[in-house]
Amino acid sequence: MPIGLSTCIVSSSPQCGQVTSVLPVVVQLKELEHQIVDSAPQPIVLKMSRLAKKRFAEFVDSHGAETIQHGEALAAAWAKFEGYAMRFALVDHLVRAACGENGCRSDGPVRRKSIENGIELSRWFASETERIYATLNFAKLDDQREGPENRNATRLAEWIKSHGGSATIAVPRHRPPSDS
């Protein structure tokens, strides 16, 4: 894995300015200033380097092609990972700047290295989502084939929907859905 967020914060990597503690990074990140308009912080627009733009466009194209190959349930989740990749890249970029990486500034531009790390994290979360959906047998749910082998997955999916559409792993484990 490329030098990135976790390496910079946890280790004393020379690529990250010899950070030995999380505290200085957190302090630097908290000192980032937003413009305040009508008592609300405004977003800060960061530009991307030419190579970063090119790489992100390639990812969006390939990810879009992958999305249409999935069933309805997985495609809905899959489509969100493009945005996650960019968010992860922004976090990576800002942490690199806070770590004092040479030439990396909090006001941009976001470089290809951060885009690559954001894409890598997004792909990992996408593969985990695919694995979990396969475990829950969502493909069969898409095809409307109900049977004893996926009855628990159906009950779990219905329980999650009835509780706002999301749940942590701890909630269903401690309060499994009942037949009543």
Coordinates of N, CA and C in Angstrom, one line a residue:
M1 N 0.9 -1.2 0.0 CA 0.0 0.0 0.0 C 0.9 1.2 0.0
P2 N 0.5 2.3 -0.8 CA 1.3 3.5 -0.8 C 1.3 4.2 0.6
I3 N 2.4 5.0 0.8 CA 2.4 5.8 2.0 C 1.2 6.7 2.0
G4 N 0.5 6.6 3.0 CA -0.8 7.4 3.1 C -1.2 7.7 4.5
L5 N -2.5 7.9 4.6 CA -3.1 8.3 5.9 C -2.6 7.5 7.1
S6 N -2.8 6.2 7.1 CA -2.5 5.4 8.3 C -1.0 5.4 8.5
T7 N -0.2 5.3 7.5 CA 1.2 5.3 7.7 C 1.7 6.6 8.3
C8 N 1.2 7.7 7.8 CA 1.6 9.0 8.2 C 1.2 9.3 9.7
I9 N 0.0 8.9 10.1 CA -0.4 9.1 11.5 C 0.2 8.2 12.4
V10 N 0.3 6.9 12.1 CA 0.7 5.9 13.1 C 2.2 5.7 13.2
S11 N 3.0 5.9 12.1 CA 4.4 5.6 12.2 C 5.2 6.9 12.2
S12 N 6.5 6.8 12.1 CA 7.3 7.9 12.0 C 8.0 7.9 10.6
S13 N 7.2 7.8 9.6 CA 7.7 7.7 8.2 C 8.3 9.0 7.7
P14 N 9.5 8.9 7.1 CA 10.2 10.1 6.6 C 9.4 10.8 5.6
Q15 N 8.5 10.1 4.8 CA 7.7 10.7 3.8 C 6.6 11.6 4.4
C16 N 6.4 11.5 5.7 CA 5.4 12.3 6.4 C 6.0 13.2 7.4
G17 N 7.2 13.6 7.3 CA 7.8 14.6 8.2 C 8.0 14.1 9.6
Q18 N 8.3 12.8 9.8 CA 8.6 12.2 11.1 C 7.6 12.4 12.2
V19 N 6.3 12.2 11.8 CA 5.2 12.3 12.8 C 5.3 11.2 13.8
T20 N 5.4 11.5 15.1 CA 5.5 10.4 16.0 C 4.2 10.3 16.9
S21 N 3.3 11.3 16.7 CA 2.1 11.3 17.5 C 1.0 11.8 16.7
V22 N -0.2 11.4 17.0 CA -1.4 11.8 16.3 C -1.8 13.2 16.7
L23 N -1.5 13.6 17.9 CA -1.9 14.9 18.4 C -1.5 16.1 17.5
P24 N -0.2 16.2 17.1 CA 0.1 17.3 16.2 C -0.7 17.4 14.9
V25 N -1.0 16.2 14.4 CA -1.8 16.1 13.1 C -3.2 16.6 13.4
V26 N -3.8 16.2 14.5 CA -5.1 16.6 14.8 C -5.2 18.1 15.1
V27 N -4.2 18.6 15.7 CA -4.1 20.1 16.0 C -4.0 20.8 14.7
Q28 N -3.2 20.4 13.8 CA -3.1 21.0 12.5 C -4.4 21.0 11.7
L29 N -5.1 19.8 11.7 CA -6.3 19.7 11.0 C -7.4 20.6 11.6
K30 N -7.4 20.7 13.0 CA -8.4 21.6 13.6 C -8.2 23.0 13.3
E31 N -6.9 23.4 13.0 CA -6.6 24.8 12.7 C -7.0 25.2 11.3
L32 N -7.4 24.3 10.5 CA -7.9 24.7 9.1 C -9.1 25.6 9.3
E33 N -9.1 26.7 8.6 CA -10.1 27.7 8.8 C -11.1 27.7 7.6
H34 N -12.4 27.9 7.9 CA -13.4 28.0 6.9 C -13.8 29.5 6.9
Q35 N -14.3 29.9 5.8 CA -15.0 31.2 5.8 C -16.4 31.0 6.4
I36 N -16.8 32.0 7.2 CA -18.1 31.9 7.9 C -19.0 32.9 7.2
V37 N -20.2 32.3 6.7 CA -21.2 33.2 6.1 C -22.5 32.8 6.8
D38 N -23.2 33.8 7.3 CA -24.5 33.6 8.1 C -24.3 32.6 9.2
S39 N -23.2 32.6 9.9 CA -22.9 31.8 11.0 C -22.7 30.3 10.6
A40 N -22.5 30.1 9.4 CA -22.2 28.7 8.9 C -20.9 28.6 8.1
P41 N -20.1 27.6 8.5 CA -18.8 27.4 7.7 C -19.1 27.1 6.3
Q42 N -18.3 27.7 5.4 CA -18.5 27.4 3.9 C -17.5 26.4 3.5
P43 N -17.8 25.6 2.5 CA -16.9 24.6 2.0 C -15.7 25.3 1.4
I44 N -14.6 24.6 1.4 CA -13.3 25.1 0.8 C -13.1 24.2 -0.5
V45 N -13.0 24.9 -1.6 CA -12.8 24.2 -2.8 C -11.3 24.0 -3.1
L46 N -10.9 22.8 -3.2 CA -9.5 22.5 -3.5 C -9.4 22.0 -5.0
K47 N -8.4 22.5 -5.7 CA -8.2 22.1 -7.0 C -7.4 20.8 -7.0
M48 N -7.4 20.1 -8.1 CA -6.6 18.9 -8.3 C -5.5 19.1 -9.3
S49 N -4.4 18.4 -9.2 CA -3.4 18.5 -10.2 C -3.9 17.9 -11.5
R50 N -3.2 18.2 -12.6 CA -3.7 17.6 -13.9 C -3.7 16.1 -13.8
L51 N -2.6 15.5 -13.3 CA -2.5 14.0 -13.2 C -3.6 13.4 -12.3
A52 N -3.9 14.2 -11.2 CA -5.0 13.7 -10.3 C -6.3 13.7 -11.0
K53 N -6.6 14.8 -11.7 CA -7.9 14.8 -12.5 C -8.0 13.7 -13.5
K54 N -6.9 13.4 -14.2 CA -6.9 12.4 -15.2 C -7.1 11.0 -14.5
R55 N -6.5 10.8 -13.4 CA -6.6 9.5 -12.7 C -8.0 9.3 -12.2
F56 N -8.6 10.4 -11.6 CA -9.9 10.3 -11.1 C -11.0 10.1 -12.2
A57 N -10.8 10.7 -13.3 CA -11.7 10.5 -14.5 C -11.6 9.0 -14.9
E58 N -10.4 8.5 -15.0 CA -10.3 7.0 -15.3 C -11.0 6.1 -14.4
F59 N -10.9 6.5 -13.1 CA -11.6 5.7 -12.1 C -13.1 5.8 -12.2
V60 N -13.6 7.0 -12.4 CA -15.1 7.2 -12.6 C -15.6 6.4 -13.8
D61 N -14.8 6.4 -14.9 CA -15.2 5.6 -16.1 C -15.3 4.1 -15.8
S62 N -14.2 3.6 -15.2 CA -14.1 2.2 -14.9 C -15.1 1.7 -13.9
H63 N -15.3 2.6 -12.9 CA -16.2 2.3 -11.8 C -17.7 2.3 -12.3
G64 N -18.0 3.2 -13.2 CA -19.3 3.3 -13.7 C -19.6 2.0 -14.5
A65 N -18.6 1.5 -15.3 CA -18.8 0.3 -16.1 C -19.0 -0.9 -15.1
E66 N -18.4 -0.9 -14.0 CA -18.6 -2.0 -13.0 C -19.9 -1.9 -12.4
T67 N -20.4 -0.7 -12.1 CA -21.7 -0.5 -11.4 C -22.8 -1.1 -12.2
I68 N -22.9 -1.0 -13.5 CA -24.0 -1.5 -14.3 C -24.0 -3.0 -14.4
Q69 N -22.9 -3.6 -14.0 CA -22.8 -5.1 -14.1 C -23.4 -5.8 -12.9
H70 N -23.8 -5.0 -11.9 CA -24.3 -5.6 -10.6 C -25.8 -5.6 -10.6
G71 N -26.3 -6.4 -9.7 CA -27.8 -6.5 -9.5 C -28.2 -5.2 -8.9
E72 N -29.5 -5.0 -8.8 CA -30.1 -3.7 -8.3 C -29.6 -3.3 -6.9
A73 N -29.6 -4.2 -6.0 CA -29.2 -3.9 -4.6 C -27.8 -3.5 -4.5
L74 N -26.9 -4.3 -5.1 CA -25.4 -4.0 -5.1 C -25.1 -2.7 -5.9
A75 N -25.8 -2.6 -7.0 CA -25.5 -1.4 -7.9 C -25.8 -0.1 -7.1
A76 N -26.9 -0.1 -6.3 CA -27.2 1.1 -5.6 C -26.1 1.5 -4.6
A77 N -25.6 0.5 -3.9 CA -24.5 0.7 -3.0 C -23.2 1.1 -3.7
W78 N -22.9 0.4 -4.8 CA -21.7 0.5 -5.6 C -21.6 2.0 -6.2
A79 N -22.7 2.5 -6.5 CA -22.7 3.9 -7.2 C -22.1 4.9 -6.2
K80 N -22.2 4.7 -4.9 CA -21.8 5.7 -3.9 C -20.3 5.7 -3.8
F81 N -19.6 4.7 -4.2 CA -18.2 4.6 -4.0 C -17.3 5.6 -4.8
E82 N -17.8 6.2 -5.8 CA -17.1 7.2 -6.5 C -16.9 8.4 -5.6
G83 N -18.0 8.8 -5.0 CA -17.9 10.0 -4.0 C -17.0 9.7 -2.8
Y84 N -17.1 8.4 -2.3 CA -16.3 8.0 -1.2 C -14.8 8.1 -1.6
A85 N -14.4 7.7 -2.8 CA -13.0 7.8 -3.3 C -12.5 9.2 -3.2
M86 N -13.3 10.2 -3.6 CA -12.9 11.6 -3.6 C -12.8 12.0 -2.1
R87 N -13.7 11.7 -1.3 CA -13.7 12.1 0.1 C -12.4 11.5 0.8
F88 N -12.2 10.2 0.6 CA -10.9 9.6 1.1 C -9.7 10.3 0.6
A89 N -9.7 10.7 -0.6 CA -8.5 11.4 -1.2 C -8.3 12.8 -0.5
L90 N -9.4 13.5 -0.3 CA -9.3 14.8 0.4 C -8.8 14.6 1.8
V91 N -9.3 13.6 2.5 CA -8.7 13.3 3.9 C -7.2 13.0 3.8
D92 N -6.9 12.1 2.9 CA -5.5 11.8 2.7 C -4.6 13.0 2.4
H93 N -5.1 13.9 1.5 CA -4.4 15.1 1.2 C -4.2 16.0 2.4
L94 N -5.3 16.2 3.1 CA -5.2 17.1 4.3 C -4.3 16.6 5.4
V95 N -4.3 15.3 5.6 CA -3.4 14.7 6.6 C -2.0 14.8 6.1
R96 N -1.7 14.6 4.8 CA -0.3 14.8 4.3 C 0.1 16.2 4.5
A97 N -0.7 17.2 4.3 CA -0.4 18.6 4.5 C -0.1 18.8 6.0
A98 N -1.0 18.2 6.9 CA -0.8 18.4 8.3 C 0.5 17.7 8.8
C99 N 0.9 16.6 8.2 CA 2.1 15.9 8.5 C 3.4 16.6 8.0
G100 N 3.2 17.7 7.2 CA 4.3 18.4 6.7 C 5.0 17.8 5.5
E101 N 4.2 17.0 4.7 CA 4.8 16.4 3.5 C 5.3 17.5 2.6
N102 N 6.5 17.3 2.1 CA 7.2 18.3 1.2 C 6.3 18.6 0.0
G103 N 6.0 19.9 -0.1 CA 5.2 20.4 -1.3 C 3.7 20.2 -1.2
C104 N 3.2 19.6 -0.1 CA 1.8 19.4 0.1 C 1.2 20.5 1.0
R105 N 0.3 21.3 0.4 CA -0.4 22.4 1.2 C -1.8 22.1 1.4
S106 N -2.4 22.5 2.5 CA -3.8 22.3 2.8 C -4.7 22.9 1.8
D107 N -4.2 24.0 1.1 CA -5.1 24.7 0.1 C -4.9 24.1 -1.3
G108 N -4.2 23.0 -1.4 CA -4.2 22.3 -2.7 C -2.9 22.6 -3.4
P109 N -2.8 22.0 -4.6 CA -3.7 21.1 -5.2 C -3.6 19.7 -4.7
V110 N -4.7 18.9 -4.8 CA -4.8 17.5 -4.4 C -4.0 16.8 -5.5
R111 N -3.0 16.0 -5.1 CA -2.1 15.3 -6.0 C -2.6 13.9 -6.3
R112 N -2.1 13.3 -7.4 CA -2.4 12.0 -7.8 C -2.2 10.9 -6.7
K113 N -1.2 11.1 -5.9 CA -0.9 10.2 -4.8 C -2.1 10.0 -3.9
S114 N -2.7 11.2 -3.5 CA -3.9 11.2 -2.6 C -5.1 10.6 -3.4
I115 N -5.3 10.9 -4.6 CA -6.4 10.3 -5.4 C -6.2 8.7 -5.5
E116 N -5.0 8.3 -5.7 CA -4.8 6.8 -5.7 C -5.1 6.2 -4.4
N117 N -4.7 6.8 -3.3 CA -5.1 6.3 -2.0 C -6.6 6.3 -1.7
G118 N -7.2 7.4 -2.1 CA -8.7 7.4 -2.0 C -9.4 6.3 -2.8
I119 N -8.9 6.1 -4.0 CA -9.5 5.0 -4.9 C -9.2 3.7 -4.2
E120 N -8.0 3.5 -3.7 CA -7.7 2.2 -3.1 C -8.6 1.9 -1.9
L121 N -8.8 2.9 -1.0 CA -9.7 2.7 0.1 C -11.2 2.5 -0.4
S122 N -11.6 3.2 -1.4 CA -13.0 3.0 -1.9 C -13.2 1.6 -2.5
R123 N -12.2 1.2 -3.2 CA -12.3 -0.2 -3.8 C -12.3 -1.2 -2.7
W124 N -11.5 -1.0 -1.6 CA -11.6 -2.0 -0.5 C -13.0 -2.0 0.1
F125 N -13.5 -0.9 0.4 CA -14.9 -0.8 0.9 C -15.9 -1.4 0.0
A126 N -15.7 -1.2 -1.3 CA -16.6 -1.8 -2.3 C -16.5 -3.3 -2.3
S127 N -15.3 -3.8 -2.2 CA -15.2 -5.3 -2.2 C -15.8 -5.9 -0.9
E128 N -15.6 -5.2 0.2 CA -16.2 -5.6 1.4 C -17.8 -5.6 1.3
T129 N -18.3 -4.6 0.7 CA -19.7 -4.5 0.5 C -20.2 -5.7 -0.4
E130 N -19.5 -5.9 -1.4 CA -19.8 -7.1 -2.3 C -19.8 -8.4 -1.6
R131 N -18.8 -8.6 -0.7 CA -18.7 -9.8 0.1 C -19.9 -9.9 1.1
I132 N -20.2 -8.8 1.7 CA -21.3 -8.8 2.7 C -22.6 -9.1 2.0
Y133 N -22.9 -8.5 0.8 CA -24.1 -8.7 0.1 C -24.2 -10.1 -0.4
A134 N -23.1 -10.7 -0.8 CA -23.1 -12.1 -1.2 C -23.4 -13.0 0.0
T135 N -22.8 -12.7 1.2 CA -23.1 -13.4 2.4 C -24.6 -13.4 2.8
L136 N -25.2 -12.2 2.6 CA -26.6 -12.0 2.9 C -27.5 -12.5 1.8
N137 N -26.9 -12.9 0.7 CA -27.6 -13.5 -0.5 C -28.5 -12.5 -1.1
F138 N -28.1 -11.2 -1.2 CA -28.9 -10.2 -1.8 C -29.2 -10.4 -3.3
A139 N -28.3 -11.1 -4.0 CA -28.5 -11.4 -5.4 C -29.8 -12.2 -5.5
K140 N -30.0 -13.2 -4.7 CA -31.3 -13.9 -4.7 C -32.5 -13.1 -4.4
L141 N -32.2 -12.1 -3.5 CA -33.3 -11.2 -3.1 C -33.7 -10.4 -4.3
D142 N -32.7 -10.0 -5.1 CA -33.0 -9.2 -6.3 C -33.9 -10.0 -7.3
D143 N -33.7 -11.3 -7.3 CA -34.4 -12.1 -8.3 C -35.7 -12.6 -7.7
Q144 N -36.0 -12.1 -6.5 CA -37.3 -12.5 -5.8 C -37.4 -14.0 -5.6
R145 N -36.3 -14.7 -5.4 CA -36.4 -16.1 -5.1 C -36.3 -16.3 -3.6
E146 N -37.3 -16.6 -2.9 CA -37.3 -16.8 -1.5 C -37.2 -18.3 -1.2
G147 N -36.4 -18.6 -0.3 CA -36.3 -20.0 0.1 C -35.7 -20.1 1.5
P148 N -35.6 -21.3 2.1 CA -35.1 -21.4 3.4 C -33.6 -21.0 3.5
E149 N -32.9 -21.1 2.4 CA -31.4 -20.7 2.5 C -31.2 -19.2 2.7
N150 N -32.2 -18.4 2.3 CA -32.0 -16.9 2.5 C -33.1 -16.3 3.3
R151 N -33.8 -17.0 4.1 CA -34.9 -16.5 4.9 C -34.3 -15.5 6.0
N152 N -33.2 -15.9 6.6 CA -32.6 -15.0 7.6 C -32.1 -13.8 7.0
A153 N -31.5 -13.8 5.8 CA -31.1 -12.6 5.1 C -32.3 -11.7 4.8
T154 N -33.4 -12.3 4.4 CA -34.6 -11.5 4.1 C -35.1 -10.8 5.4
R155 N -35.1 -11.6 6.5 CA -35.6 -11.0 7.8 C -34.6 -9.9 8.2
L156 N -33.3 -10.1 8.1 CA -32.4 -9.1 8.4 C -32.5 -7.8 7.6
A157 N -32.7 -8.0 6.3 CA -32.9 -6.8 5.4 C -34.2 -6.1 5.7
E158 N -35.2 -6.8 6.0 CA -36.5 -6.1 6.4 C -36.3 -5.4 7.7
W159 N -35.6 -6.0 8.7 CA -35.4 -5.4 10.0 C -34.6 -4.1 9.8
I160 N -33.6 -4.1 9.0 CA -32.8 -2.9 8.8 C -33.6 -1.8 8.1
K161 N -34.4 -2.2 7.1 CA -35.3 -1.2 6.4 C -36.2 -0.6 7.4
S162 N -36.8 -1.4 8.4 CA -37.8 -0.9 9.3 C -37.1 0.0 10.4
H163 N -35.8 -0.1 10.5 CA -35.1 0.7 11.5 C -34.3 1.9 10.8
G164 N -34.8 2.4 9.8 CA -34.2 3.6 9.1 C -33.3 3.3 8.0
G165 N -33.1 2.0 7.7 CA -32.2 1.7 6.5 C -30.8 1.5 6.8
S166 N -30.4 1.5 8.1 CA -29.0 1.2 8.4 C -28.9 0.7 9.8
A167 N -27.8 0.0 10.1 CA -27.6 -0.5 11.5 C -26.1 -0.8 11.6
T168 N -25.7 -0.8 12.9 CA -24.3 -1.2 13.1 C -24.3 -2.7 13.3
I169 N -23.1 -3.3 13.2 CA -23.0 -4.8 13.4 C -23.5 -5.2 14.8
A170 N -23.3 -4.4 15.8 CA -23.6 -4.7 17.1 C -25.1 -4.8 17.3
V171 N -25.9 -4.0 16.7 CA -27.4 -4.0 16.9 C -28.0 -5.3 16.5
P172 N -27.9 -5.8 15.3 CA -28.5 -7.1 14.9 C -27.9 -8.2 15.7
R173 N -26.6 -8.2 16.1 CA -26.0 -9.3 16.8 C -26.7 -9.4 18.2
H174 N -27.0 -8.3 18.8 CA -27.5 -8.3 20.2 C -29.0 -8.4 20.2
R175 N -29.7 -7.9 19.1 CA -31.1 -8.0 19.0 C -31.5 -8.5 17.6
P176 N -31.3 -9.8 17.4 CA -31.7 -10.3 16.1 C -33.1 -10.2 15.8
P177 N -33.5 -10.0 14.5 CA -34.9 -9.9 14.1 C -35.6 -11.2 14.5
S178 N -36.8 -11.0 15.0 CA -37.6 -12.2 15.3 C -38.7 -12.4 14.3
D179 N -39.4 -13.5 14.3 CA -40.5 -13.8 13.4 C -41.7 -13.1 13.7
S180 N -41.8 -12.5 14.9 CA -43.0 -11.8 15.4 C -43.0 -10.4 14.9

